mmCIF file of N, CA, C and O and ligand atoms in Angstrom:
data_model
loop_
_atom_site.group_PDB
_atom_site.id
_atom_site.type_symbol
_atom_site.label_atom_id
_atom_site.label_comp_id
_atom_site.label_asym_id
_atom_site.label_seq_id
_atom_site.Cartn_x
_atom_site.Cartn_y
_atom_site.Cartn_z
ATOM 1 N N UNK A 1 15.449 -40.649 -4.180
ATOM 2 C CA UNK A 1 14.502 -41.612 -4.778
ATOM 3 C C UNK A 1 14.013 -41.087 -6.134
ATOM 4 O O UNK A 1 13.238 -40.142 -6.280
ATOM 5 N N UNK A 2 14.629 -41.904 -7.210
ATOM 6 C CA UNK A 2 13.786 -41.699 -8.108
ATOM 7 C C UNK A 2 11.682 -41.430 -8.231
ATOM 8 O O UNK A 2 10.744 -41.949 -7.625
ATOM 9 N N UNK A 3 11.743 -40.737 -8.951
ATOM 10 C CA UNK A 3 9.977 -40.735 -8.745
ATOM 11 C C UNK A 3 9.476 -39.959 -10.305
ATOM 12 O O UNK A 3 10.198 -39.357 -11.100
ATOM 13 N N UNK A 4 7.849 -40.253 -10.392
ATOM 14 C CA UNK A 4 7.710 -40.198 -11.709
ATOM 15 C C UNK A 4 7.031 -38.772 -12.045
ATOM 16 O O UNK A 4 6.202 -38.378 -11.225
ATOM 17 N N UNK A 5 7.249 -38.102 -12.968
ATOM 18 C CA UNK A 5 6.849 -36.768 -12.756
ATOM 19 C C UNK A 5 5.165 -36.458 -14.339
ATOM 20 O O UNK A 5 4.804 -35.433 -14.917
ATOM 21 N N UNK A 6 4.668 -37.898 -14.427
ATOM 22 C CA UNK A 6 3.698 -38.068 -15.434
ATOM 23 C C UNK A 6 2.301 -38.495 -14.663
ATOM 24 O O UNK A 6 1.286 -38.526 -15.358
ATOM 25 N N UNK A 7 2.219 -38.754 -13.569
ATOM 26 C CA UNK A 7 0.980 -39.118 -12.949
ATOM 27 C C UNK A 7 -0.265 -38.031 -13.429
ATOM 28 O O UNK A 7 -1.431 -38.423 -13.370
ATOM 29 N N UNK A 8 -0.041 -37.058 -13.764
ATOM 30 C CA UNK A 8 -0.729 -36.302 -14.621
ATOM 31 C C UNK A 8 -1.599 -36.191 -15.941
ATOM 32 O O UNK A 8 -2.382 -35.407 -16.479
ATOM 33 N N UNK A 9 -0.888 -37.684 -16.197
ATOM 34 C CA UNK A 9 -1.709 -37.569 -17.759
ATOM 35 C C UNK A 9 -2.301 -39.302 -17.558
ATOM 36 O O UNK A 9 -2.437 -40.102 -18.484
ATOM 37 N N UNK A 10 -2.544 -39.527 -16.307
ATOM 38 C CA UNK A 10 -2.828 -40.920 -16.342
ATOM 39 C C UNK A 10 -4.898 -41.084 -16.804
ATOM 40 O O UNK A 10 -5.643 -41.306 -15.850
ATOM 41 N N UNK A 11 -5.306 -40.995 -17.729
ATOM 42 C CA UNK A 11 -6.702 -41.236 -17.854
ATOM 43 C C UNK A 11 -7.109 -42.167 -17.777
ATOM 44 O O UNK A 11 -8.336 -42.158 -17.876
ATOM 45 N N UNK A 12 -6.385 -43.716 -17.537
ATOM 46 C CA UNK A 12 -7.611 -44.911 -17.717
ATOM 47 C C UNK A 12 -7.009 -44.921 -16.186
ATOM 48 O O UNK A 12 -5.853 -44.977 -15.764
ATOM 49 N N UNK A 13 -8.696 -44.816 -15.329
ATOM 50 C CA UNK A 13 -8.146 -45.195 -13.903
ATOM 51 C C UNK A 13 -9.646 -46.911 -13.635
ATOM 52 O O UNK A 13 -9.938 -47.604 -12.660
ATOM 53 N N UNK A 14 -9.991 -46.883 -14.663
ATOM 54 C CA UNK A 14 -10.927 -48.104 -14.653
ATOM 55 C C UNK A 14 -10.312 -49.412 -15.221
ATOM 56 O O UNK A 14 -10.851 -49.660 -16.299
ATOM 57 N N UNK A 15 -9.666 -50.053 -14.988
ATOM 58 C CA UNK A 15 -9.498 -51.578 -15.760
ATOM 59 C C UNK A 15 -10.886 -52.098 -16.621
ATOM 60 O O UNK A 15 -12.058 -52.295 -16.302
ATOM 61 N N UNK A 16 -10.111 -52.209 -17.866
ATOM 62 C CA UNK A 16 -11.066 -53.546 -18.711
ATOM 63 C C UNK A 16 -11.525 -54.143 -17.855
ATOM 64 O O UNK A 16 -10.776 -54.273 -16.887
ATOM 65 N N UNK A 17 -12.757 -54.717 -17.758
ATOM 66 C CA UNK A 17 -13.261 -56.095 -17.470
ATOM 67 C C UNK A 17 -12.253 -57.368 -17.898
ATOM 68 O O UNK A 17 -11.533 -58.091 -17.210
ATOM 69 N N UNK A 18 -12.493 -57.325 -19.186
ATOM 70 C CA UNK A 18 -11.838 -58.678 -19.986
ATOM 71 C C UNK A 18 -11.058 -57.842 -21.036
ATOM 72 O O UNK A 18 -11.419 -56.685 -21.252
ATOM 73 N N UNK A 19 -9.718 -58.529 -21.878
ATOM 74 C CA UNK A 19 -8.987 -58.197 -22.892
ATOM 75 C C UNK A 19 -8.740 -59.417 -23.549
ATOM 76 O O UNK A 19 -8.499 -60.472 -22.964
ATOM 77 N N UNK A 20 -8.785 -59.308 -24.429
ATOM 78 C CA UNK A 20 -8.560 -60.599 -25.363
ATOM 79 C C UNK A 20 -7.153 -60.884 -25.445
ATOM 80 O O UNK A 20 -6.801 -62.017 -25.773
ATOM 81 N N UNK A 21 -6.205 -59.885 -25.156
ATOM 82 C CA UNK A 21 -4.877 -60.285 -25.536
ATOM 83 C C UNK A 21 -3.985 -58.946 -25.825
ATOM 84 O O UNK A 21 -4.380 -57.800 -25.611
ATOM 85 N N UNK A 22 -2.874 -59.261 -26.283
ATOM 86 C CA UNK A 22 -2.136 -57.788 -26.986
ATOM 87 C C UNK A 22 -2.453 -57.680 -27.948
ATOM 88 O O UNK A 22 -2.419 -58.567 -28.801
ATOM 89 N N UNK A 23 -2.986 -56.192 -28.140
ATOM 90 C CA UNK A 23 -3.443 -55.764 -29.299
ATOM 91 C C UNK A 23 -2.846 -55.959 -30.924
ATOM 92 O O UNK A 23 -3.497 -56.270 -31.921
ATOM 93 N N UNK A 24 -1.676 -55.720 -30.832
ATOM 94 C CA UNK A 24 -0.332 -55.659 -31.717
ATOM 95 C C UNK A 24 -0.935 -57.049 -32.360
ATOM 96 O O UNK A 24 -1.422 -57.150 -33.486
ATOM 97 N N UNK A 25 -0.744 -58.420 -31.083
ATOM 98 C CA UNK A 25 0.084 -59.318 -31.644
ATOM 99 C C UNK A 25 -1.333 -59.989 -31.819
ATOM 100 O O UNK A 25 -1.137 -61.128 -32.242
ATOM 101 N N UNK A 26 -2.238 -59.824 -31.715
ATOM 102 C CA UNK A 26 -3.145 -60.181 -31.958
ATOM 103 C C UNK A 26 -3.251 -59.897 -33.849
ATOM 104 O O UNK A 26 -3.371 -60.721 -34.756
ATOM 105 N N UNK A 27 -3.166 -58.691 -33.881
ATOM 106 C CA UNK A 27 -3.408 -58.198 -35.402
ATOM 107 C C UNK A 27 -2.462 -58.874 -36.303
ATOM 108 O O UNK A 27 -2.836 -59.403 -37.350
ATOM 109 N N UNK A 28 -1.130 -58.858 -35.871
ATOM 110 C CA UNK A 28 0.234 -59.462 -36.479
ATOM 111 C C UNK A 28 -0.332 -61.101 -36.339
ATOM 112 O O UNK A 28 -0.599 -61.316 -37.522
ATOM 113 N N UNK A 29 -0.628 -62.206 -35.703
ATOM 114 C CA UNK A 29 -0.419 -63.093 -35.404
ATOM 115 C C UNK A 29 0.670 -63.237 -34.259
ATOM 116 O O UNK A 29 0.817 -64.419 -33.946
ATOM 117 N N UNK A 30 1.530 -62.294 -33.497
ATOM 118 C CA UNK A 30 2.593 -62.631 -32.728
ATOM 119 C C UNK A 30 1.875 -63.255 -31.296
ATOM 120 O O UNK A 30 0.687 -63.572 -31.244
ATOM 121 N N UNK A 31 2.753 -63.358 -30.243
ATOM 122 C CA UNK A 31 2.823 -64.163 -29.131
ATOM 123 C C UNK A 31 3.008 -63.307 -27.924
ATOM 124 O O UNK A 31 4.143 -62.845 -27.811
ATOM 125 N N UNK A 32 2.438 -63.099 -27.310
ATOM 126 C CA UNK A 32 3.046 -62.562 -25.858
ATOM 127 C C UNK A 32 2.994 -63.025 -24.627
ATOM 128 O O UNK A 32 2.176 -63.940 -24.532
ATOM 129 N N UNK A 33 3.560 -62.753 -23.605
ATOM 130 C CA UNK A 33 4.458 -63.401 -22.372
ATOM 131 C C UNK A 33 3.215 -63.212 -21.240
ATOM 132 O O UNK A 33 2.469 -64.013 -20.678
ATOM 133 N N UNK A 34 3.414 -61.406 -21.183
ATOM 134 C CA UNK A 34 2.394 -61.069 -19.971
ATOM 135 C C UNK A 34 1.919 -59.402 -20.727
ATOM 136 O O UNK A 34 2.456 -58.957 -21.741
ATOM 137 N N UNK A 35 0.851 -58.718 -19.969
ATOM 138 C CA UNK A 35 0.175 -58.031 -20.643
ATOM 139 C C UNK A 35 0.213 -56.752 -19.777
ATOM 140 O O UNK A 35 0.073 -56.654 -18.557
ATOM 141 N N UNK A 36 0.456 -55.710 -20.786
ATOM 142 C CA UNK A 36 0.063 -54.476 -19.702
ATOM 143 C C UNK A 36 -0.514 -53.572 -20.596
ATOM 144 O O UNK A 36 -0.778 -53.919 -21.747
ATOM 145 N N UNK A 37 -0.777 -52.231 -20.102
ATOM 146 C CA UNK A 37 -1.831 -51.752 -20.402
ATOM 147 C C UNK A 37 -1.505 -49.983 -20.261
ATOM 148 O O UNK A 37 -1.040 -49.338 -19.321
ATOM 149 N N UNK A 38 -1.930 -49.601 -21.500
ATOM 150 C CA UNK A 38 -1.261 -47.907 -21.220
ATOM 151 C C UNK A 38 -2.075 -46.897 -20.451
ATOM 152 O O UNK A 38 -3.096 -46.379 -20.903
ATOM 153 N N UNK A 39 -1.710 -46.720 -19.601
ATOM 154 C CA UNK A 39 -2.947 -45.919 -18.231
ATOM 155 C C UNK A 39 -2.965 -44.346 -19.285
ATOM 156 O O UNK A 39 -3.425 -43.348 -18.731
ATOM 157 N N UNK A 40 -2.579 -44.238 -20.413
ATOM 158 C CA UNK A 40 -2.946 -43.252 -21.008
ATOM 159 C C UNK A 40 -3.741 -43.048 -22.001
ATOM 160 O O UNK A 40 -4.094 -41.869 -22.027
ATOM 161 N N UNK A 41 -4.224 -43.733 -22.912
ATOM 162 C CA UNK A 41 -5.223 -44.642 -23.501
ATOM 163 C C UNK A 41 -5.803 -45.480 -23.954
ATOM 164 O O UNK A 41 -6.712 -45.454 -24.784
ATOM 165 N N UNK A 42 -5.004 -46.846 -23.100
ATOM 166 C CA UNK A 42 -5.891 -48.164 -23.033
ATOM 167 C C UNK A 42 -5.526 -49.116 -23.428
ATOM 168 O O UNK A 42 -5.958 -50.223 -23.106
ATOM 169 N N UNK A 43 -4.696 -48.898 -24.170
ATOM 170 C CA UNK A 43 -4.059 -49.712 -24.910
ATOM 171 C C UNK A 43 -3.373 -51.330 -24.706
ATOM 172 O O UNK A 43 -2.305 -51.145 -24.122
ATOM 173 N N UNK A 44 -3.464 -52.045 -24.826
ATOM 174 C CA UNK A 44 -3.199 -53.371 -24.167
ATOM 175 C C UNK A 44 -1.825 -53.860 -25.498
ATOM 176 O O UNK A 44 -1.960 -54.083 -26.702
ATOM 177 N N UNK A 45 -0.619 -53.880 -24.647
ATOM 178 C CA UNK A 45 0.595 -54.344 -25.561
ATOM 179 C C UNK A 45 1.320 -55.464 -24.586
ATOM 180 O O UNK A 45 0.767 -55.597 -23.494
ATOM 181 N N UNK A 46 2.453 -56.268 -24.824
ATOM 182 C CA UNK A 46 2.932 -57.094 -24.389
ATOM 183 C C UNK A 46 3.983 -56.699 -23.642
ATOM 184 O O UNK A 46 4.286 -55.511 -23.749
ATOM 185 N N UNK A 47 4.601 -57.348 -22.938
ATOM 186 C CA UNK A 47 5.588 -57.113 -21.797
ATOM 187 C C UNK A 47 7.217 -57.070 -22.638
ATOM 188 O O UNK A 47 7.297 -57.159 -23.863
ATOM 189 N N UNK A 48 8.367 -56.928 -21.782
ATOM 190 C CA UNK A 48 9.323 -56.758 -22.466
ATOM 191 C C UNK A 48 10.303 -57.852 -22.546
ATOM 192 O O UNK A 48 11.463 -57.891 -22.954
ATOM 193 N N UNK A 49 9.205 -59.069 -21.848
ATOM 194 C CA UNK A 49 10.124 -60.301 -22.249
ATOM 195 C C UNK A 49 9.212 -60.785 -23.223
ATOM 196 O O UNK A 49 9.489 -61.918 -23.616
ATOM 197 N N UNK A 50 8.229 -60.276 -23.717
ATOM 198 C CA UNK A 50 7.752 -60.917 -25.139
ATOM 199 C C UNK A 50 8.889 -60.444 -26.669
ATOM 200 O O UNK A 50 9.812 -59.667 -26.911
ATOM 201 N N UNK A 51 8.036 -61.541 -27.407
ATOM 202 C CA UNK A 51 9.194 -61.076 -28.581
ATOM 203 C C UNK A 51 9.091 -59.989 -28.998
ATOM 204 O O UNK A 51 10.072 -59.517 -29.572
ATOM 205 N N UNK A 52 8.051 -59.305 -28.887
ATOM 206 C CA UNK A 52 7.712 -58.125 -29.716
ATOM 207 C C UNK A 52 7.557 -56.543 -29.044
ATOM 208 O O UNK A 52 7.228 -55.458 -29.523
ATOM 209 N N UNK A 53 7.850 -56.871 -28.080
ATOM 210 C CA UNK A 53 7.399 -55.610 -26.939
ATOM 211 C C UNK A 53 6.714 -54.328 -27.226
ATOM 212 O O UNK A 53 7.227 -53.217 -27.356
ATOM 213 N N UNK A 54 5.506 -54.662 -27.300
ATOM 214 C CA UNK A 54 4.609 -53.853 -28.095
ATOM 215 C C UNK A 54 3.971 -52.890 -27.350
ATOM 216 O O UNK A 54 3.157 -52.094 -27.818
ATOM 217 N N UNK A 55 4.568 -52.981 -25.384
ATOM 218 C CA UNK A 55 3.874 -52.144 -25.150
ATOM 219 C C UNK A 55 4.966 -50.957 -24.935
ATOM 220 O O UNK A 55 4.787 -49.771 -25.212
ATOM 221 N N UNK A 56 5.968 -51.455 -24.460
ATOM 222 C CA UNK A 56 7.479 -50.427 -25.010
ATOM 223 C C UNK A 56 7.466 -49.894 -26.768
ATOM 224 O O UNK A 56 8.271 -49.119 -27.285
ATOM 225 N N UNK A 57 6.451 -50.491 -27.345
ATOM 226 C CA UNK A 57 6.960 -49.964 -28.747
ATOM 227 C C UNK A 57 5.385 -48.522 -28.171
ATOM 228 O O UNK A 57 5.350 -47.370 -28.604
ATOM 229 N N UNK A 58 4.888 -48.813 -27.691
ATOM 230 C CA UNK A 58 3.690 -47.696 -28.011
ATOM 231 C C UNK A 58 4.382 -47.267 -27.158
ATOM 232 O O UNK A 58 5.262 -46.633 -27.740
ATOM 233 N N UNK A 59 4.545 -47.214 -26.040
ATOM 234 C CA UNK A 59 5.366 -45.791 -25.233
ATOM 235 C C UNK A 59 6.332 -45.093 -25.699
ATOM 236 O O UNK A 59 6.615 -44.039 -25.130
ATOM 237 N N UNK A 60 7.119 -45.553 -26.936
ATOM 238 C CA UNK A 60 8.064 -44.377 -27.707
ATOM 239 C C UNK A 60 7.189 -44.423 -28.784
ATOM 240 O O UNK A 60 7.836 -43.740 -29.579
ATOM 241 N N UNK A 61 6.234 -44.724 -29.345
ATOM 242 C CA UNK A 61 5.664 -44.449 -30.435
ATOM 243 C C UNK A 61 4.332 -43.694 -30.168
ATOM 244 O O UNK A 61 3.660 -43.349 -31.141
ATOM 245 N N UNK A 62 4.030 -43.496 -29.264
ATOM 246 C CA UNK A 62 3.083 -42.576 -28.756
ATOM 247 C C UNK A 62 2.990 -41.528 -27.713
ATOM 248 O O UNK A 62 2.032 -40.897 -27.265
ATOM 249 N N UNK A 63 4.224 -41.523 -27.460
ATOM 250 C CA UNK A 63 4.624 -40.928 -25.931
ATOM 251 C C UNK A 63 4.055 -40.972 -24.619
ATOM 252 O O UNK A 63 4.239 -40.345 -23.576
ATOM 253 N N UNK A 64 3.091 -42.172 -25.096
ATOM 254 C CA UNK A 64 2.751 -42.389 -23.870
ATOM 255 C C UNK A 64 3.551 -43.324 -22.694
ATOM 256 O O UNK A 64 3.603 -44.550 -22.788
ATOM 257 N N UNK A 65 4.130 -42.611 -21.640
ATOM 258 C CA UNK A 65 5.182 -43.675 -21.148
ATOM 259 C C UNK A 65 4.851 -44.713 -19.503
ATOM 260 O O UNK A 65 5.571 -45.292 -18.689
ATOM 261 N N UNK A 66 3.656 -44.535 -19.640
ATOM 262 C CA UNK A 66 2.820 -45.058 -17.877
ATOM 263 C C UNK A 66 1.952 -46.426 -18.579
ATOM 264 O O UNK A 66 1.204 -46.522 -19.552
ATOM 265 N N UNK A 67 2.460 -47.399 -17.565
ATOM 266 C CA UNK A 67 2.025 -48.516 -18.226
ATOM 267 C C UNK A 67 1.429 -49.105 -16.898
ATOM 268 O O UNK A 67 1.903 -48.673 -15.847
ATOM 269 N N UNK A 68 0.341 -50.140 -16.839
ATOM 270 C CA UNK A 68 0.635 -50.886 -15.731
ATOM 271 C C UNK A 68 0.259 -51.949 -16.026
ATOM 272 O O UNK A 68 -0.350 -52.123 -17.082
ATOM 273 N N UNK A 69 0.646 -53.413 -14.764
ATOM 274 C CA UNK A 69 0.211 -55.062 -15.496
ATOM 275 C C UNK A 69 -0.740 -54.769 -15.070
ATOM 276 O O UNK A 69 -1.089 -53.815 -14.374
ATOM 277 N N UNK A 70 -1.593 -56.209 -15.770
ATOM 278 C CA UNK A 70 -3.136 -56.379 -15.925
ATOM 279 C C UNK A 70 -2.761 -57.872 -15.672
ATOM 280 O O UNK A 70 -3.689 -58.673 -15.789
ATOM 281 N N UNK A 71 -1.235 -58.474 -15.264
ATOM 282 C CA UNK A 71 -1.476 -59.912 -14.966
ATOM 283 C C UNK A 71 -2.428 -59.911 -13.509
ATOM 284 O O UNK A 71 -2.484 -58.957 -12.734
ATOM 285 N N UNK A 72 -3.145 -61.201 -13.347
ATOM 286 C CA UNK A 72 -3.869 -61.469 -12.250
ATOM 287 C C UNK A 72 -2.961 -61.347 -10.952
ATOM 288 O O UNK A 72 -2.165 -62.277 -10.831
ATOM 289 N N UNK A 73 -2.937 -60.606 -10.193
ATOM 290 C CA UNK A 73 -2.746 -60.106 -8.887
ATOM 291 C C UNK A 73 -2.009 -59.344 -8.803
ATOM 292 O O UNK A 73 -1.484 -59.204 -7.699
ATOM 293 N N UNK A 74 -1.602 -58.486 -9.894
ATOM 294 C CA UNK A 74 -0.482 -57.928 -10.198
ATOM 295 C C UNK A 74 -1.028 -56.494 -10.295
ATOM 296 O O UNK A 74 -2.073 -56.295 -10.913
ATOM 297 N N UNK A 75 -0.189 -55.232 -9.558
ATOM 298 C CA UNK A 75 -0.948 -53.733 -9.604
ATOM 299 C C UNK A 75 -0.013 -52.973 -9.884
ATOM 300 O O UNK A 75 -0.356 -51.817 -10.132
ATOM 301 N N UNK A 76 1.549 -53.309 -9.960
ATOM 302 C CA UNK A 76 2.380 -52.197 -9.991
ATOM 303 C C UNK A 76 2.381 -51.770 -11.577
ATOM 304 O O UNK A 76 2.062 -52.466 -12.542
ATOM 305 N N UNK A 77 2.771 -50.608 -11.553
ATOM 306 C CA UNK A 77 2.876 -49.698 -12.622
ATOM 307 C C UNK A 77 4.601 -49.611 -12.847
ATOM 308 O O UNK A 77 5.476 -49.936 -12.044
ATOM 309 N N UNK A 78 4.723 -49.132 -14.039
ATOM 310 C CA UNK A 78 5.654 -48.635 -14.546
ATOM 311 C C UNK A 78 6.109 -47.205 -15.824
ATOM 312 O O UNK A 78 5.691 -47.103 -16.977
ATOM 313 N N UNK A 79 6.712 -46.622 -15.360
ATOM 314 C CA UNK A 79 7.030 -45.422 -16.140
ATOM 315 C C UNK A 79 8.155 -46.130 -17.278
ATOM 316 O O UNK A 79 9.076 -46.873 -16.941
ATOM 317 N N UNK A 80 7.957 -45.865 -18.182
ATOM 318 C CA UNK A 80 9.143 -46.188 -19.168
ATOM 319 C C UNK A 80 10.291 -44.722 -19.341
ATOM 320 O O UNK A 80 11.493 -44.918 -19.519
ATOM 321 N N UNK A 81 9.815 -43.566 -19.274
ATOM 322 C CA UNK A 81 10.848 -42.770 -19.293
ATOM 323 C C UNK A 81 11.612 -42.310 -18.291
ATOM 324 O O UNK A 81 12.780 -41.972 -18.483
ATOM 325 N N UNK A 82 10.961 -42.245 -16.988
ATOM 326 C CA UNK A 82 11.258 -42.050 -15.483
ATOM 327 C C UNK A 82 12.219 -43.481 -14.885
ATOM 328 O O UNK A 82 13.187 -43.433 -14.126
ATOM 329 N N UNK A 83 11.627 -44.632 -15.467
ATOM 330 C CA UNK A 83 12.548 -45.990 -15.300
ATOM 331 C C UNK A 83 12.209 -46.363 -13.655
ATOM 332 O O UNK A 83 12.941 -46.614 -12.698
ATOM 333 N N UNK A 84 10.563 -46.259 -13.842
ATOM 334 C CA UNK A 84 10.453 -46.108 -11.928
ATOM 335 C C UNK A 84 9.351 -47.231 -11.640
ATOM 336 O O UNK A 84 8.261 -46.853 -12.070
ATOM 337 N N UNK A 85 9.313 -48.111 -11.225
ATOM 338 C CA UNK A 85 8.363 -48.423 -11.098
ATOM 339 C C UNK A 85 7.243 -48.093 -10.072
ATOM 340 O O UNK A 85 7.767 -47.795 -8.999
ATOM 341 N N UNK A 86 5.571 -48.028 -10.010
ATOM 342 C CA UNK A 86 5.161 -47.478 -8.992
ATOM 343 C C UNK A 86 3.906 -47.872 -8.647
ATOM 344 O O UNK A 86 3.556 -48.764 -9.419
ATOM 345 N N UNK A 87 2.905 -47.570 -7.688
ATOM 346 C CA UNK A 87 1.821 -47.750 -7.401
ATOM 347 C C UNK A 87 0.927 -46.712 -7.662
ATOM 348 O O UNK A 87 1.061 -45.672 -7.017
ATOM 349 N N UNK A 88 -0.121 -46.822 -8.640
ATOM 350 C CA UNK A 88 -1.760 -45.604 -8.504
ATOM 351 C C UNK A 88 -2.382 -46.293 -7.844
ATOM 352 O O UNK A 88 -2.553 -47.495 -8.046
ATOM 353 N N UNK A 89 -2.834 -45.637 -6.929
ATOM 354 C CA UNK A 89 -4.209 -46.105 -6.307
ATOM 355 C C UNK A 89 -5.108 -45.642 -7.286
ATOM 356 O O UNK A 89 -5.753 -46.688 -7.200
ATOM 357 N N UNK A 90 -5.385 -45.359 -7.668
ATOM 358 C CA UNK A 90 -6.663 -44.521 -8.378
ATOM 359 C C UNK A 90 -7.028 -45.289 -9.935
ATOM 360 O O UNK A 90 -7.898 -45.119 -10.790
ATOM 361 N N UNK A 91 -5.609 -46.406 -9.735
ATOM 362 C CA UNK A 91 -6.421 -47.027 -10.621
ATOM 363 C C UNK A 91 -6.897 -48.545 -10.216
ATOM 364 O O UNK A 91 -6.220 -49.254 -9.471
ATOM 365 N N UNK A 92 -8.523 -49.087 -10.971
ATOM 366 C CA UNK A 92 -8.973 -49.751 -9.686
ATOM 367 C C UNK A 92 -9.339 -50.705 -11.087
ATOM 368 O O UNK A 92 -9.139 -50.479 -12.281
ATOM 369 N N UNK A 93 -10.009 -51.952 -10.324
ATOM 370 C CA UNK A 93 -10.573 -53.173 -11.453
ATOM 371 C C UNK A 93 -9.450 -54.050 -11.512
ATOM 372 O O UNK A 93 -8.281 -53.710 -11.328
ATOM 373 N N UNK A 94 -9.952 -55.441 -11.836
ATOM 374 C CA UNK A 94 -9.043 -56.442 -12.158
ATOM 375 C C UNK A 94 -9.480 -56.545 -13.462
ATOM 376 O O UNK A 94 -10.633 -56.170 -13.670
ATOM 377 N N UNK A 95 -8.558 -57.142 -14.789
ATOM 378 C CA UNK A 95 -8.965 -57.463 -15.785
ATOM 379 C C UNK A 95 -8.714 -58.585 -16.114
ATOM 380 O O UNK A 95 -7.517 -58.836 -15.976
ATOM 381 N N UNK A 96 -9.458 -59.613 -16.595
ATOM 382 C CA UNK A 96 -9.579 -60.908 -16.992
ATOM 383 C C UNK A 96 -8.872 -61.044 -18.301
ATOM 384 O O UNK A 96 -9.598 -60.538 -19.156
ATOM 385 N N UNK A 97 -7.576 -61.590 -18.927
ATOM 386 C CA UNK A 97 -7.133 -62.183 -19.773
ATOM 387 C C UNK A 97 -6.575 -63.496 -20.043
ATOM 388 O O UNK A 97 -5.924 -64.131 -19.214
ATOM 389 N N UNK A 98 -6.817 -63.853 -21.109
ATOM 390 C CA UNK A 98 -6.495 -65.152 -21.868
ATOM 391 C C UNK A 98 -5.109 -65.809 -21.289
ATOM 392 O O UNK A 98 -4.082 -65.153 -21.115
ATOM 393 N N UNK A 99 -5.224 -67.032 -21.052
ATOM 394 C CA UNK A 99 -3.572 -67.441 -20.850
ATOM 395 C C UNK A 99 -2.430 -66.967 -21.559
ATOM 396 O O UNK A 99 -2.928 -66.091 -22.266
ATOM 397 N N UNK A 100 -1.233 -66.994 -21.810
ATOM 398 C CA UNK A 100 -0.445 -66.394 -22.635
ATOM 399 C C UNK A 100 -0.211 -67.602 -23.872
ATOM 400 O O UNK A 100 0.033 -68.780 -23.612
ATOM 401 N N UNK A 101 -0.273 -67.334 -24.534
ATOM 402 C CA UNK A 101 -0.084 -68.256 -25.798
ATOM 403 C C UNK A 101 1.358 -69.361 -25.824
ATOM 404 O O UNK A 101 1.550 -70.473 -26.316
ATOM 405 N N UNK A 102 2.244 -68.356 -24.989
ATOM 406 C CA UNK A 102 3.736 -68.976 -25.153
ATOM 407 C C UNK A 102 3.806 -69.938 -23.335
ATOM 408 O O UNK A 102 4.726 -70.502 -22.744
ATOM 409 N N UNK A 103 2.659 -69.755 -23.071
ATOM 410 C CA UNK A 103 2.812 -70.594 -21.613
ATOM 411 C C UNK A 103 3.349 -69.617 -20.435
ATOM 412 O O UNK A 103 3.522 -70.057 -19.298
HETATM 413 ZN ZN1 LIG B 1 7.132 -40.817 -15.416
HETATM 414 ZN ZN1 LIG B 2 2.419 -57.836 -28.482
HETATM 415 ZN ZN1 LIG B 3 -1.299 -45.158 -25.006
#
């Protein structure tokens, strides 16, 4: 079984309350699909069926590679360098975001 060997550097174990959106595409004007969130510092980027995949662009552009959704009912995590997907318990909160712009 694959498994992820970064649970170590995971610091956001609190969910936002609310996020306005992806950060990126917010600043750019772009569009995103669904939203996740870098359990390493906070960061809110778009998924990898958006056009812009902004939260894959901060995990090689920051090395931060532990992501998890913030869609509504949604808890699994994902490693981008491990290629694993997974569950923290330890990280807790639902976060309230905006519909997706592209439907
Ligand atoms: Zn990993
Ligand atoms: Zn984006
Ligand atoms: Zn980050």
């Amino acid at each position: 079984m694959p498994s992820c060997t970064h649970l170590d550097r995971v610091r956001v174990t609190q969910l936002p309350e609310s996020v306005e959106g992806c950060e990126d595409c917010l600043q750019s004007g772009g569009e995103w699909l669904h939203l996740r969130i870098c359990l390493e510092c906070g960061k809110v980027g778009c998924c990898d069926d958006s056009p812009n995949r902004h939260a894959r662009a901060h995990a090689h552009d920051a090395g931060h590679v532990l992501i998890r959704s913030i869609e509504p009912g949604e808890r699994w995590s994902w490693c981008f360098e491990d290629k694993v997907a997974l569950l923290i318990p330890e990280v807790q909160g639902e976060t309230r975001i905006p519909p997706s712009p592209l439907g």
